PDB file of C-alpha atoms in Angstrom:
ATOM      1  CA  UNK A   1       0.000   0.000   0.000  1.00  0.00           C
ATOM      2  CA  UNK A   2       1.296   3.387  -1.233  1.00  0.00           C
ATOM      3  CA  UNK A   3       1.736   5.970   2.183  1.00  0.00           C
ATOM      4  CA  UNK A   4       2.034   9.613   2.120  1.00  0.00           C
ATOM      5  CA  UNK A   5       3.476  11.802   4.445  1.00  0.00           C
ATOM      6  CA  UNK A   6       0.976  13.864   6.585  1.00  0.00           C
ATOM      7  CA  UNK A   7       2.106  16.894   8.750  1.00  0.00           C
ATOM      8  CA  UNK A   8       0.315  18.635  11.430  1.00  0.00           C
ATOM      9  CA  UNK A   9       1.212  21.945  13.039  1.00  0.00           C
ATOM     10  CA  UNK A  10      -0.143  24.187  15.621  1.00  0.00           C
ATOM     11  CA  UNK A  11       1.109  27.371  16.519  1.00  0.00           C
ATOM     12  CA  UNK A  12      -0.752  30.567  18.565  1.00  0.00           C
ATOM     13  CA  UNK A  13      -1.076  34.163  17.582  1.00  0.00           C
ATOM     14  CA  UNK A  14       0.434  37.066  19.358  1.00  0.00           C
ATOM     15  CA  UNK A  15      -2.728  38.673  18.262  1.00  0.00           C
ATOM     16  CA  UNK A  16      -6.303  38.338  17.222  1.00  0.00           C
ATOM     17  CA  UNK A  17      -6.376  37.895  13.281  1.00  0.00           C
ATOM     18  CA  UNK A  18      -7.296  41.400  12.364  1.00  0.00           C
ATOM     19  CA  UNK A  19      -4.474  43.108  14.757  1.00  0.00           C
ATOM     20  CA  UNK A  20      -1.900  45.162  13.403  1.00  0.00           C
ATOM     21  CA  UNK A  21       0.927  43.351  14.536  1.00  0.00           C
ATOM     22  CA  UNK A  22       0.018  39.885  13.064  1.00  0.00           C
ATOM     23  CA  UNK A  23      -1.322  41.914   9.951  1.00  0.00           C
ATOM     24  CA  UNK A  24       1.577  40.764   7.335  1.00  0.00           C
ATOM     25  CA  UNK A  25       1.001  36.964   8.308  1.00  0.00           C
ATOM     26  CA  UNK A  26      -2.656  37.246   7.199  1.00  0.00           C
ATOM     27  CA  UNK A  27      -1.813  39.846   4.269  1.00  0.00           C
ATOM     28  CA  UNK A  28       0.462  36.428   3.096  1.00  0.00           C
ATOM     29  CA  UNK A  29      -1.233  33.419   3.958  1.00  0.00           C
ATOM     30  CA  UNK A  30      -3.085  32.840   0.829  1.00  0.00           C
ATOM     31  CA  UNK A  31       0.068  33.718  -0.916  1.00  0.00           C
ATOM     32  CA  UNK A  32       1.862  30.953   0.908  1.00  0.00           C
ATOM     33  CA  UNK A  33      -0.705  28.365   1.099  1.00  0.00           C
ATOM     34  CA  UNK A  34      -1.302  28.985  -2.682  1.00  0.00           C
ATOM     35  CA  UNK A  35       2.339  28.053  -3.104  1.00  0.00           C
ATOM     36  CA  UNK A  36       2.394  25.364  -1.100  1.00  0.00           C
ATOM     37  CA  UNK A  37      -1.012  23.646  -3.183  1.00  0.00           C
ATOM     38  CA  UNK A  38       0.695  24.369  -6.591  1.00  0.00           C
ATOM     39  CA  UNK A  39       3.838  22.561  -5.523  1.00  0.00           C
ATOM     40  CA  UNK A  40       5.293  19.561  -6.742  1.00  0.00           C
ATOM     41  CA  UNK A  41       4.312  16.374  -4.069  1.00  0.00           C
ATOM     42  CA  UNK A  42       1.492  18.122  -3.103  1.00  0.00           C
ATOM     43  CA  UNK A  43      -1.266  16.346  -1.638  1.00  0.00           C
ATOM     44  CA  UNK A  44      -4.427  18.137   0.336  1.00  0.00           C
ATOM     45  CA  UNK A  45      -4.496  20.617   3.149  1.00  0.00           C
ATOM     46  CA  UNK A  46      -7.234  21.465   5.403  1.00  0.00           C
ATOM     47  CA  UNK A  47      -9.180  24.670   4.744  1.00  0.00           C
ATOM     48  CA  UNK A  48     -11.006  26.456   7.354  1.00  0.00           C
ATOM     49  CA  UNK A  49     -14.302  25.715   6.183  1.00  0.00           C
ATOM     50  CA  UNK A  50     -14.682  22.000   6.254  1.00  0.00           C
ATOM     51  CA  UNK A  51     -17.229  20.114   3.956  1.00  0.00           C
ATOM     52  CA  UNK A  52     -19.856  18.042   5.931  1.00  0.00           C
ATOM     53  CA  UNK A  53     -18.082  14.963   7.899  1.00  0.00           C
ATOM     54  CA  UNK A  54     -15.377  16.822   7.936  1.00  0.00           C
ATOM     55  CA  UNK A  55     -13.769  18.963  11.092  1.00  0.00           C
ATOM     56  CA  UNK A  56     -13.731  22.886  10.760  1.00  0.00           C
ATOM     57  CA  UNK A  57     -10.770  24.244  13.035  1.00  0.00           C
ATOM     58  CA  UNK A  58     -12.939  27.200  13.749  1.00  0.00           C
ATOM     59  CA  UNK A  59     -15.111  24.265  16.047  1.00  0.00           C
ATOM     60  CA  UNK A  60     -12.552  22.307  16.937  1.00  0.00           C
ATOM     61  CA  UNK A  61     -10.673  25.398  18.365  1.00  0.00           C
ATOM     62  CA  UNK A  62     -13.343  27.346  19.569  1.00  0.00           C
ATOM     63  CA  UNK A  63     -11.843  27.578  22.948  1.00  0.00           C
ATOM     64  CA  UNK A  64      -8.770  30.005  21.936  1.00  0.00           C
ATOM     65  CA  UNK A  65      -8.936  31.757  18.449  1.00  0.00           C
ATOM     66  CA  UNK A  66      -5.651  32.202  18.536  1.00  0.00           C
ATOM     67  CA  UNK A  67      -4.590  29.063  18.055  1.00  0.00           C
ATOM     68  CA  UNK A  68      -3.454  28.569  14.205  1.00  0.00           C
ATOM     69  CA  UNK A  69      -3.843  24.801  13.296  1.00  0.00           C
ATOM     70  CA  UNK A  70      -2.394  23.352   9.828  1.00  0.00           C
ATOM     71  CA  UNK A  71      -2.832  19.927   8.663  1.00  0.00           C
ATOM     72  CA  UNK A  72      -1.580  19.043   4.910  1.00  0.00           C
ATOM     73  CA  UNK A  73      -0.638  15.765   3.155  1.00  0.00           C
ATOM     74  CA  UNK A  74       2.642  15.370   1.161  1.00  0.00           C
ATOM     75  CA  UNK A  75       3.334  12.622  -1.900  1.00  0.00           C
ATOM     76  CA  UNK A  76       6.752  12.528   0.410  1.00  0.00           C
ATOM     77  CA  UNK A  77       9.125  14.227   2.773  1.00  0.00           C
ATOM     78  CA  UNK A  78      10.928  15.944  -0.021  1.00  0.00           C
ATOM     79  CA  UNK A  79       8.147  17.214  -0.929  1.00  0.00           C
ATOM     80  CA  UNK A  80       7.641  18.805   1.684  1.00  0.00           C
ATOM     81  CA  UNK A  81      11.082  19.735   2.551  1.00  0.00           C
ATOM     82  CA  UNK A  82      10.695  21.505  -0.528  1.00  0.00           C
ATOM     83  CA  UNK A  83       7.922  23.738   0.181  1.00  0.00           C
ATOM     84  CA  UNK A  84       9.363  24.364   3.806  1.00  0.00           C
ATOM     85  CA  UNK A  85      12.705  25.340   3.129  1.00  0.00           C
ATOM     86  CA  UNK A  86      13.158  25.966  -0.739  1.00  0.00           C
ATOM     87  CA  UNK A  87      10.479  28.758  -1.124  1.00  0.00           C
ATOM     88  CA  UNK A  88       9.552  32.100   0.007  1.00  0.00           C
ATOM     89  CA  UNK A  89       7.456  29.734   3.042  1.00  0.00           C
ATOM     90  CA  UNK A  90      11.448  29.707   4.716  1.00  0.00           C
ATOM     91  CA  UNK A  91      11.183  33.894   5.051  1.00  0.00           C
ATOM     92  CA  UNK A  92       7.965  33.837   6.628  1.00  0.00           C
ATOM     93  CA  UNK A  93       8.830  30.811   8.425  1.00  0.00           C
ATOM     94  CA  UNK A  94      12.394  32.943  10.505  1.00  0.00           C
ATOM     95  CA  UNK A  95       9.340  35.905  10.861  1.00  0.00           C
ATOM     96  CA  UNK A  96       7.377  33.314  13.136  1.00  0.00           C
ATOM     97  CA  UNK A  97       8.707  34.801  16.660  1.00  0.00           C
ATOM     98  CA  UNK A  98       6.863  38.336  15.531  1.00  0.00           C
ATOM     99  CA  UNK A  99       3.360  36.632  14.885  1.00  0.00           C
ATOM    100  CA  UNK A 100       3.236  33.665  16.935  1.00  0.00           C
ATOM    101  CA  UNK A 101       4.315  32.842  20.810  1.00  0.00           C
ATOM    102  CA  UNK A 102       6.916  30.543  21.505  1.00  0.00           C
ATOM    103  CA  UNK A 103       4.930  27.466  22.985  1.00  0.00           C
ATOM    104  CA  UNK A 104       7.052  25.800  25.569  1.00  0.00           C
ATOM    105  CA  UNK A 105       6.140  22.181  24.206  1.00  0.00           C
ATOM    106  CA  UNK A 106       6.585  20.054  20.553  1.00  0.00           C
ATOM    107  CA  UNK A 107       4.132  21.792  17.986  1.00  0.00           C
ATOM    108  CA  UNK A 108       4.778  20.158  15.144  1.00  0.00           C
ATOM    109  CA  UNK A 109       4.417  16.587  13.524  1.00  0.00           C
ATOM    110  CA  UNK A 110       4.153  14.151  11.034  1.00  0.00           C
ATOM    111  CA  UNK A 111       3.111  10.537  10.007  1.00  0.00           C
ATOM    112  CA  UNK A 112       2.188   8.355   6.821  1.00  0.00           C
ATOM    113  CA  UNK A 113      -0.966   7.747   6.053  1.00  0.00           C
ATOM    114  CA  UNK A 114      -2.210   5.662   3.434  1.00  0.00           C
ATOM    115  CA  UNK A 115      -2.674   7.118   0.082  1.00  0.00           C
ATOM    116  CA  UNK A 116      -6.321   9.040  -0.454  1.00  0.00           C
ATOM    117  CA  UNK A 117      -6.506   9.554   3.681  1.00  0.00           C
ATOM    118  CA  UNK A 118      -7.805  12.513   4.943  1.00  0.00           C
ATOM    119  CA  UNK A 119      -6.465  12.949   7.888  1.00  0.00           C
ATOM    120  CA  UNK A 120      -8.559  15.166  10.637  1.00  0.00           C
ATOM    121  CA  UNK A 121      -7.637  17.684  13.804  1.00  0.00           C
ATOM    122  CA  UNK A 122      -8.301  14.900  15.963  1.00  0.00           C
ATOM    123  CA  UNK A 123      -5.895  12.527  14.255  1.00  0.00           C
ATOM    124  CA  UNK A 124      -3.092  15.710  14.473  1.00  0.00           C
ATOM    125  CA  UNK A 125      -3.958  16.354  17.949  1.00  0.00           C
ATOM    126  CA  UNK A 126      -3.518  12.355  18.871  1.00  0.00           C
ATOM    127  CA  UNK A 127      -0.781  12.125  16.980  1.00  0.00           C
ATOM    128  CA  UNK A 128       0.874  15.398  18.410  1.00  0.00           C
ATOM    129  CA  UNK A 129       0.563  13.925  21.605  1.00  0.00           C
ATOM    130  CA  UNK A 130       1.967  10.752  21.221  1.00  0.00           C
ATOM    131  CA  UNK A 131       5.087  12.579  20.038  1.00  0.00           C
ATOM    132  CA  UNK A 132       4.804  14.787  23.114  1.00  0.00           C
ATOM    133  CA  UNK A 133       4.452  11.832  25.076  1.00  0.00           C
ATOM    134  CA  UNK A 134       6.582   9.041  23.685  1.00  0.00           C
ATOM    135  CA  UNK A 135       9.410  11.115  21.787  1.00  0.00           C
ATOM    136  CA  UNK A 136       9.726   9.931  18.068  1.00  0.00           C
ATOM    137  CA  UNK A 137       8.354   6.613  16.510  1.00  0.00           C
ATOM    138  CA  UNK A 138       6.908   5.170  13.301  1.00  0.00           C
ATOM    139  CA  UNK A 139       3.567   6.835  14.261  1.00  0.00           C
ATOM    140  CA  UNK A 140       4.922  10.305  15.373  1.00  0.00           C
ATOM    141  CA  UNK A 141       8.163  11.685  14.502  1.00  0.00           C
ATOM    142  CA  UNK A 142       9.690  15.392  14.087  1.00  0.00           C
ATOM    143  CA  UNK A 143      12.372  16.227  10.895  1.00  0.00           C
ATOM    144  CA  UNK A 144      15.427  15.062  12.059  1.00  0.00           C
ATOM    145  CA  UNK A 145      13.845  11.363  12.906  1.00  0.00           C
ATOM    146  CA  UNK A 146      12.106  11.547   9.145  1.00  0.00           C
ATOM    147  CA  UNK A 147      15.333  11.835   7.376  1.00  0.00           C
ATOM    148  CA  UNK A 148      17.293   9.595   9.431  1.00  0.00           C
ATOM    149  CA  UNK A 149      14.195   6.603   8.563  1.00  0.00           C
ATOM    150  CA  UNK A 150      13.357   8.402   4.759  1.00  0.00           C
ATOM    151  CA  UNK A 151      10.907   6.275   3.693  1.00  0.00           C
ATOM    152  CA  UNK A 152       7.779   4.821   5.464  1.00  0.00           C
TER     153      UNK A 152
END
């Protein structure tokens, strides 16, 4: 069975969504997320308005609106290494200190899934945890463990 590489990142605002100070980020994040659909390896990312069965973050999240969930799936980890740190994403990616606090635990990570999965919040959240919890593993694992493995 073919996998693909799903990644799942939270981060929280400095600032409501129509401050002044968090006012480029928003200005650029269709930009960015435009890139990051028309790239190469590119699979499906959550949107904020979810089709029915599906989970919007705006629910899910409810509880602080700061909180900035993304959840995308990737052909591969090149793919995605691509997008991260071969395109404009890198600038706005050193800017994240003057939009979004510096949360004191792991924020960020990814597993396969098999190929036409959708993954959902819950799924990230679970699977942020068990990183959180258990360190890296074939179900939860952070950069450095994904190119040390490679391949799923």
């Amino acid at each position: 069975m073919k996998m693909q590489l799903a990644e799942f990142n939270v981060a929280r605002l400095v600032a409501p969504t129509d401050d002044p100070r968090v006012k480029d980020f928003m200005d650029n994040l269709d930009l960015i997320n435009g890139l990051g659909r028309r790239m190469p390896g590119f699979v499906w990312m959550m949107d904020g308005l979810a089709p029915p069965g599906q989970q919007n973050p705006d629910i899910l999240f409810e509880f602080d609106p700061l909180l900035a969930p993304n959840l995308t799936v990737w052909e591969d980890l090149a793919s995605l290494e691509r997008f991260v740190w071969g395109t404009v994403h890198k600038k706005f990616y050193e800017r994240r200190a003057e939009w979004f606090e510096v949360l004191g635990e792991v924020h960020f990570v990814m597993w396969w899934v098999p190929e036409g999965y959708r993954p959902t919040l819950t799924d990230g959240l679970e699977r942020l945890e068990m990183l959180r919890q258990n360190g890296d593993s074939e179900d939860a694992f952070g950069w450095d463990w994904a190119k040390a493995k490679a391949t799923p």
